[in-house]
Amino acid sequence: MDPPLVNDSSFSPANPSSYTLSEIWPFPVNDAVRSGLRLAVNSTPSDKDVSTAAAAAAAAAAAGEESTVTDLTAGGWGGRKGRALNSEEDESSKMVSLSSSGNEVKDSGEKKRKLCGSENGNGDGSMRPEGETSSGGGSKATEQKNKPEPPKDYIHVRARRGQATDRHSLAERARREKISEKMTALQDIIPGCNKIIGKALVLDEIINYIQSLQRQVEFLSMKLEVVNSGPSTGPTIGVFPTGDLGTLPIDLHRNIYEQQEGNESRGSHPEWLHMQVDGSFNRTT
Amino acid sequence: MAFAENHINTDVPEKDVFALHFLQTLSNLSTQNPFSSPDKKSDRVKKIKKAAYVSMARAAGCTDRLWSRALLQRAAKRNNKIVRFPRRRKRVTWLRRRSNRRDPVEEAAAERLRNLVPGGGEMKTSKLMEETAHYIKCLSMQVKVMQCLVDGLSPK
């Protein structure tokens, strides 16, 4: 694994806000590069973001610039973070490929520029039609890993390396991320779901939980009906007239509040599954 | 496309709201239908169960949530009552349905969820997840209320 051509020592410690743009990027800047850099600088850059932003800017600028200089910046940005990212390896491989296939870089760079200019107008078929691989699959070194530069009021979607960048897959990826984010929110609600990994199992757990809750409602309504159907059939109540749940005394309300803590401390099985079988019987009979 | 909200709001009212609604519904139930009527036991159970769901839907915020709206509409339809809600429900054509939920990996489980959560047939999958979360919270709250009620009413 070759170290990148440029490592940390070759750059003065970076404080992007302290330099003017011309210092950092001494090349003619077009819109794509500027917006790419702006996005990289403004948002709190994570590792991947910075590297992909730089890659985007580098790719866009590659059409007009010398490829070696682009390698420099790409390597610099990528190498600044000391983590063993995939992007680091990809940077080196990308640098190799950039220098070797300069023409191809320029072509696709121009293509990229056109794409950025038209704000990802259409996912063209000439782009790599490969499916979305995870960020680890930066296999095609000759691909330009570009990041879309949507205007500010769009949902910011970061395209990771090795993923197709046409409009549909981006939208789908954003949608999928939304769904997984909501599923993690669901996981927090359901007890015992944190340990399960894998969407399908989590969803199974969720479905079981809902079913058990619904069964509990049914069971409790049966119990309520028994309780309420009068002293002759149900256990004797004595205090309340038959079938008149509307005039419950205040104590019952207080009972409802106090019972909550009692329930939670008593029936504190970590798995809700037990509550249905054991807890109810213990408490009410 | 507007900015996606970062945090999903799944707040659920406190227990007393649920308890209040449930007791009100139950008292309505008992006043409108004297219990000496010859209803079979299963009918009474069903009525109580329906009252539980309806009160839960009302307590959770009638119109704020899709599932509560669907639940109330379904219950009202059985009573031959027409319930109108101010906000129009989004009609999803078949074609758009296809592009709405495209991921086949989680589709099977999402289908099951749709069957369970009321009103789930028409939602996009992301919306379904939100509704599920809220629904689960409300359901658990309702279960707690009912449990306390049963405990309070049964003889010590």
XYZ file of C-alpha atoms in Angstrom:
441
model
C 0.000 0.000 0.000
C 1.852 3.018 -1.171
C 1.563 6.072 0.907
C 0.006 8.862 -1.005
C 2.372 11.122 -2.815
C 1.544 13.901 -0.503
C 1.099 13.360 3.144
C 0.502 15.538 6.093
C 3.920 16.930 6.274
C 3.775 18.542 2.911
C 1.012 20.894 3.855
C 0.893 23.489 6.482
C -1.809 22.695 9.000
C -5.062 23.491 7.471
C -7.446 25.990 8.678
C -9.579 26.433 5.657
C -11.280 29.476 6.894
C -8.085 31.324 7.393
C -6.956 31.254 3.804
C -8.494 32.914 0.905
C -9.664 30.789 -1.870
C -6.935 31.816 -4.177
C -4.322 30.631 -1.779
C -5.707 27.203 -1.433
C -6.771 26.750 -4.967
C -4.495 28.588 -7.258
C -6.308 27.560 -10.372
C -9.009 29.213 -12.331
C -12.187 28.408 -10.646
C -15.443 27.657 -12.334
C -18.831 27.239 -10.817
C -18.636 23.575 -10.154
C -15.380 23.836 -8.352
C -16.525 26.787 -6.369
C -19.723 25.193 -5.227
C -17.919 21.985 -4.528
C -15.392 23.752 -2.418
C -18.034 25.806 -0.737
C -19.933 22.735 0.215
C -16.797 21.154 1.482
C -15.830 24.112 3.568
C -19.178 25.209 4.880
C -20.596 21.980 6.100
C -18.766 20.237 8.827
C -16.689 17.984 6.759
C -16.508 14.379 7.603
C -13.700 12.477 6.134
C -15.566 11.146 3.244
C -17.207 14.406 2.497
C -13.998 16.277 2.296
C -12.375 13.726 0.146
C -15.313 13.431 -2.142
C -15.709 17.145 -2.303
C -12.113 17.464 -3.195
C -12.459 14.681 -5.636
C -15.384 16.450 -7.184
C -13.553 19.695 -7.385
C -10.516 17.939 -8.621
C -12.469 16.099 -11.221
C -14.142 19.205 -12.404
C -10.911 21.049 -12.593
C -9.129 18.206 -14.213
C -10.591 19.034 -17.522
C -8.586 22.144 -17.758
C -5.652 21.580 -15.534
C -2.684 19.425 -15.442
C -3.460 16.130 -14.008
C -0.419 16.056 -11.804
C -1.405 19.163 -9.939
C -4.828 17.731 -9.455
C -3.242 14.673 -8.033
C -1.485 16.866 -5.588
C -4.581 18.450 -4.210
C -6.539 15.247 -4.294
C -3.845 13.457 -2.471
C -3.447 16.288 -0.055
C -7.025 16.462 0.890
C -7.313 12.753 1.073
C -4.152 12.343 2.998
C -4.867 14.993 5.541
C -7.101 12.788 7.561
C -4.965 10.070 8.887
C -7.573 7.365 8.854
C -7.219 4.305 6.747
C -10.087 5.180 4.580
C -10.923 3.357 1.482
C -10.594 6.650 -0.199
C -6.971 6.771 0.621
C -6.251 3.668 -1.260
C -8.520 4.836 -3.941
C -6.740 8.128 -4.032
C -3.500 6.473 -4.813
C -5.051 4.260 -7.379
C -6.945 7.184 -8.699
C -3.828 9.220 -8.994
C -2.218 6.481 -10.931
C -5.142 6.217 -13.220
C -5.416 9.937 -13.604
C -1.910 10.348 -14.671
C -2.054 7.417 -16.964
C -5.305 8.103 -18.680
C -5.280 11.805 -18.883
C -7.476 12.093 -21.899
C -10.169 9.964 -20.498
C -10.071 12.021 -17.365
C -10.536 15.157 -19.324
C -13.469 13.787 -21.214
C -15.300 12.528 -18.242
C -14.346 15.642 -16.372
C -16.021 17.686 -18.981
C -18.959 15.446 -18.843
C -19.022 15.986 -15.171
C -18.853 19.687 -15.610
C -21.760 19.620 -17.928
C -23.682 17.549 -15.460
C -22.960 19.922 -12.673
C -23.869 22.866 -14.783
C -27.235 21.475 -15.603
C -27.705 20.372 -12.035
C -27.841 16.727 -12.791
C -30.382 17.190 -15.459
C -30.633 13.637 -16.527
C -29.028 10.471 -15.500
C -27.406 9.725 -18.787
C -26.763 6.276 -19.909
C -23.212 7.062 -20.778
C -22.405 7.277 -17.133
C -21.460 4.129 -15.461
C -24.614 2.153 -15.113
C -23.270 0.111 -12.305
C -25.491 -0.439 -9.361
C -24.952 1.252 -6.090
C -22.101 -0.335 -4.286
C -21.254 0.582 -0.782
C -18.477 2.950 -0.127
C -16.017 0.152 -0.001
C -16.428 -0.774 -3.584
C -14.359 1.828 -5.289
C -13.340 -0.703 -7.819
C -13.422 1.224 -11.008
C -10.496 3.511 -10.655
C -11.173 5.294 -13.859
C -14.567 6.429 -12.746
C -14.942 9.961 -11.731
C -16.439 9.967 -8.304
C -18.336 13.112 -8.392
C -20.585 14.592 -5.846
C -23.695 16.333 -6.969
C -23.778 19.946 -6.142
C -27.394 20.721 -5.615
C -28.481 24.220 -4.787
C -28.860 25.012 -1.196
C -32.499 24.223 -0.749
C -32.208 20.650 -1.853
C -31.603 17.685 0.335
C -27.898 17.259 0.608
C -26.967 13.890 -0.642
C -23.442 12.738 -0.596
C -22.545 10.277 -3.240
C -19.920 7.967 -1.996
C -17.128 6.618 -4.015
C -17.971 3.968 -6.495
C -21.633 4.753 -6.644
C -23.549 5.784 -9.649
C -24.517 9.360 -9.693
C -27.530 9.504 -11.878
C -30.584 11.083 -10.534
C -32.604 8.016 -9.845
C -30.076 6.202 -7.776
C -29.413 9.336 -5.797
C -33.030 9.783 -4.993
C -33.320 6.180 -4.122
C -30.337 6.353 -1.881
C -31.716 9.367 -0.090
C -34.983 7.602 0.343
C -33.324 4.539 1.681
C -31.356 6.569 4.154
C -34.498 8.187 5.375
C -36.087 4.834 5.886
C -33.165 3.436 7.801
C -33.046 6.516 9.964
C -36.655 5.999 10.872
C -36.041 2.381 11.547
C -33.370 3.240 14.056
C -35.875 5.528 15.711
C -38.228 2.599 15.863
C -35.539 0.447 17.335
C -35.202 2.794 20.250
C -38.811 2.481 21.106
C -39.067 -1.241 21.178
C -37.304 -2.863 24.080
C -34.730 -5.374 23.172
C -34.400 -4.302 19.622
C -31.077 -2.594 19.926
C -29.129 -5.776 19.830
C -30.615 -7.036 16.668
C -28.745 -6.206 13.555
C -30.270 -6.494 10.171
C -33.288 -4.789 8.804
C -35.357 -7.881 8.254
C -34.986 -9.159 11.802
C -35.699 -5.780 13.273
C -38.821 -5.514 11.198
C -39.887 -8.967 12.304
C -39.440 -7.908 15.875
C -41.466 -4.798 15.302
C -44.273 -6.761 13.760
C -44.286 -9.210 16.633
C -44.418 -6.375 19.072
C -47.359 -4.739 17.397
C -49.201 -8.025 17.231
C -48.616 -8.699 20.868
C -49.782 -5.236 21.808
C -52.953 -5.718 19.849
C -53.507 -9.062 21.478
C -53.024 -7.453 24.836
C -55.651 -4.887 24.039
C -58.041 -7.621 23.142
C -57.266 -9.598 26.240
C -57.633 -6.611 28.488
C -60.891 -5.642 26.907
C -62.161 -9.123 27.605
C -61.093 -8.728 31.181
C -62.746 -5.383 31.399
C -65.905 -6.824 30.081
C -65.843 -9.554 32.663
C -65.205 -7.073 35.394
C -67.879 -4.811 34.177
C -70.633 -7.218 33.495
C -71.969 -7.184 36.987
C -71.549 -8.832 40.297
C -73.306 -11.957 39.220
C -71.003 -13.069 36.490
C -67.757 -11.374 37.266
C -65.785 -11.015 40.427
C -67.703 -8.977 42.918
C -66.990 -5.335 42.773
C -69.422 -4.020 45.271
C -68.519 -0.425 45.016
C -69.650 0.280 41.519
C -73.097 -0.202 40.124
C -73.363 -2.591 37.276
C -71.998 -1.407 34.006
C -71.310 2.078 35.117
C -67.763 2.807 34.413
C -68.453 6.438 33.944
C -68.602 7.357 37.585
C -65.342 6.098 38.809
C -64.156 7.719 41.962
C -61.075 9.797 42.191
C -59.141 7.003 43.842
C -59.169 5.020 40.711
C -57.559 7.819 38.812
C -54.905 8.063 41.389
C -54.605 4.362 41.193
C -53.898 4.651 37.529
C -51.023 6.980 38.128
C -49.512 5.120 40.992
C -49.891 1.817 39.357
C -47.648 2.889 36.623
C -44.548 2.867 38.743
C -45.606 -0.308 40.419
C -46.139 -1.994 37.135
C -42.863 -0.971 35.775
C -40.898 -2.080 38.767
C -42.740 -5.289 39.241
C -43.066 -6.501 35.746
C -39.676 -5.372 34.739
C -38.904 -8.208 32.457
C -36.564 -6.955 29.854
C -38.443 -8.811 27.203
C -41.966 -7.715 26.695
C -42.850 -11.171 25.568
C -43.057 -12.446 29.083
C -45.436 -9.792 30.193
C -48.207 -11.183 28.173
C -48.031 -14.625 29.651
C -46.872 -14.188 33.191
C -47.467 -10.661 34.245
C -51.132 -10.312 33.521
C -52.065 -13.482 35.284
C -50.088 -12.608 38.325
C -51.568 -9.224 38.677
C -55.190 -9.689 38.096
C -56.095 -13.091 39.435
C -37.988 19.174 -2.357
C -37.908 20.895 0.995
C -35.327 20.288 3.607
C -35.943 16.986 5.297
C -36.573 17.350 8.977
C -33.894 15.810 11.028
C -35.858 14.575 13.939
C -39.091 12.764 13.676
C -41.722 13.877 16.073
C -43.251 10.902 17.795
C -44.510 12.518 20.903
C -47.476 10.961 22.482
C -49.744 12.571 25.033
C -49.528 11.631 28.630
C -51.307 8.709 30.156
C -54.113 10.765 31.603
C -55.222 11.874 28.176
C -55.600 8.301 27.121
C -57.321 7.373 30.348
C -59.722 10.231 30.039
C -60.698 9.409 26.513
C -61.078 5.766 27.262
C -63.279 6.326 30.256
C -65.415 8.778 28.386
C -65.880 6.336 25.552
C -66.715 3.573 27.959
C -69.267 5.642 29.749
C -70.822 6.520 26.432
C -70.891 2.895 25.626
C -72.621 1.966 28.806
C -75.140 4.742 28.728
C -76.153 4.247 25.159
C -76.616 0.553 25.516
C -77.908 -0.720 28.837
C -75.953 -3.710 29.783
C -78.839 -5.879 30.476
C -79.411 -6.132 26.775
C -79.102 -9.598 25.378
C -75.827 -9.001 23.650
C -73.672 -11.988 23.604
C -70.429 -11.812 25.376
C -68.383 -11.589 22.240
C -70.352 -8.577 21.098
C -69.695 -6.788 24.310
C -66.053 -7.627 24.093
C -65.936 -6.331 20.585
C -67.581 -3.131 21.613
C -65.123 -2.556 24.359
C -62.272 -3.313 22.047
C -63.552 -0.912 19.473
C -64.055 1.689 22.139
C -60.478 1.184 23.192
C -59.137 1.736 19.692
C -61.335 4.682 18.977
C -60.455 6.380 22.202
C -56.818 5.721 21.527
C -57.077 7.275 18.121
C -58.811 10.301 19.568
C -56.392 10.688 22.396
C -53.405 10.476 20.121
C -54.549 13.433 18.114
C -57.407 12.864 15.752
C -56.183 14.403 12.606
C -52.500 14.598 13.186
C -51.734 11.096 12.284
C -52.655 9.017 9.312
C -53.291 5.886 11.267
C -55.666 7.551 13.674
C -57.613 9.024 10.836
C -57.847 5.705 9.082
C -58.912 4.002 12.283
C -61.633 6.484 12.994
C -62.885 6.358 9.483
C -62.969 2.627 9.528
C -64.896 2.606 12.787
C -67.290 5.233 11.584
C -67.916 3.352 8.406
C -69.074 0.368 10.388
C -71.562 2.536 12.159
C -72.683 3.948 8.847
C -71.497 7.341 9.831
C -69.630 9.529 7.444
C -66.704 11.271 9.033
C -65.022 14.012 7.141
C -61.574 15.211 7.892
C -60.388 18.583 6.812
C -57.159 17.467 5.265
C -57.422 15.655 2.021
C -55.822 12.272 1.885
C -53.307 11.889 -0.805
C -54.457 9.680 -3.606
C -51.642 7.574 -4.837
C -52.115 6.217 -8.289
C -50.952 2.797 -9.106
C -48.107 4.047 -11.190
C -46.765 6.264 -8.527
C -47.142 3.466 -6.063
C -44.635 1.502 -7.999
C -42.045 4.191 -7.870
C -42.835 5.001 -4.303
C -41.767 1.812 -2.693
C -39.191 0.299 -4.846
C -36.864 -1.582 -2.616
C -37.613 -5.276 -2.754
C -35.426 -6.215 0.148
C -37.609 -4.772 2.834
C -40.797 -4.942 0.868
C -42.097 -8.153 2.365
C -41.785 -6.899 5.898
C -43.205 -3.543 4.917
C -46.199 -5.331 3.497
C -46.834 -7.011 6.798
C -46.509 -3.719 8.579
C -49.022 -2.193 6.264
C -51.480 -4.887 7.140
C -51.010 -4.296 10.818
C -50.958 -0.555 11.087
C -54.282 0.995 10.208
C -54.195 3.111 7.131
C -50.943 1.650 6.009
C -52.007 0.642 2.586
C -51.300 3.914 0.928
C -48.302 5.312 2.622
C -44.831 5.505 1.379
C -42.481 3.356 3.309
C -40.775 6.191 5.121
C -44.094 7.572 6.245
C -45.086 4.099 7.278
C -42.185 3.929 9.657
C -43.134 7.165 11.323
C -46.694 6.091 11.711
C -45.608 2.772 13.086
C -43.515 4.411 15.751
C -46.307 6.648 16.859
C -48.775 3.817 16.704
C -46.626 1.613 18.878
C -46.250 4.327 21.466
C -49.969 4.957 21.573
C -50.745 1.274 21.732
C -48.433 0.717 24.661
C -49.928 3.689 26.451
C -53.396 2.354 25.889
C -52.388 -1.044 27.157
C -51.022 0.510 30.316
C -54.205 2.435 30.904
C -56.343 -0.600 30.409
C -54.150 -2.649 32.650
C -54.432 -0.122 35.422
C -58.144 0.009 34.967
C -58.493 -3.704 35.209
C -56.297 -3.773 38.236
C -58.278 -1.049 39.858
C -61.596 -2.599 39.201
C -60.861 -6.156 40.074
C -61.258 -7.076 43.682
C -58.161 -6.930 45.814
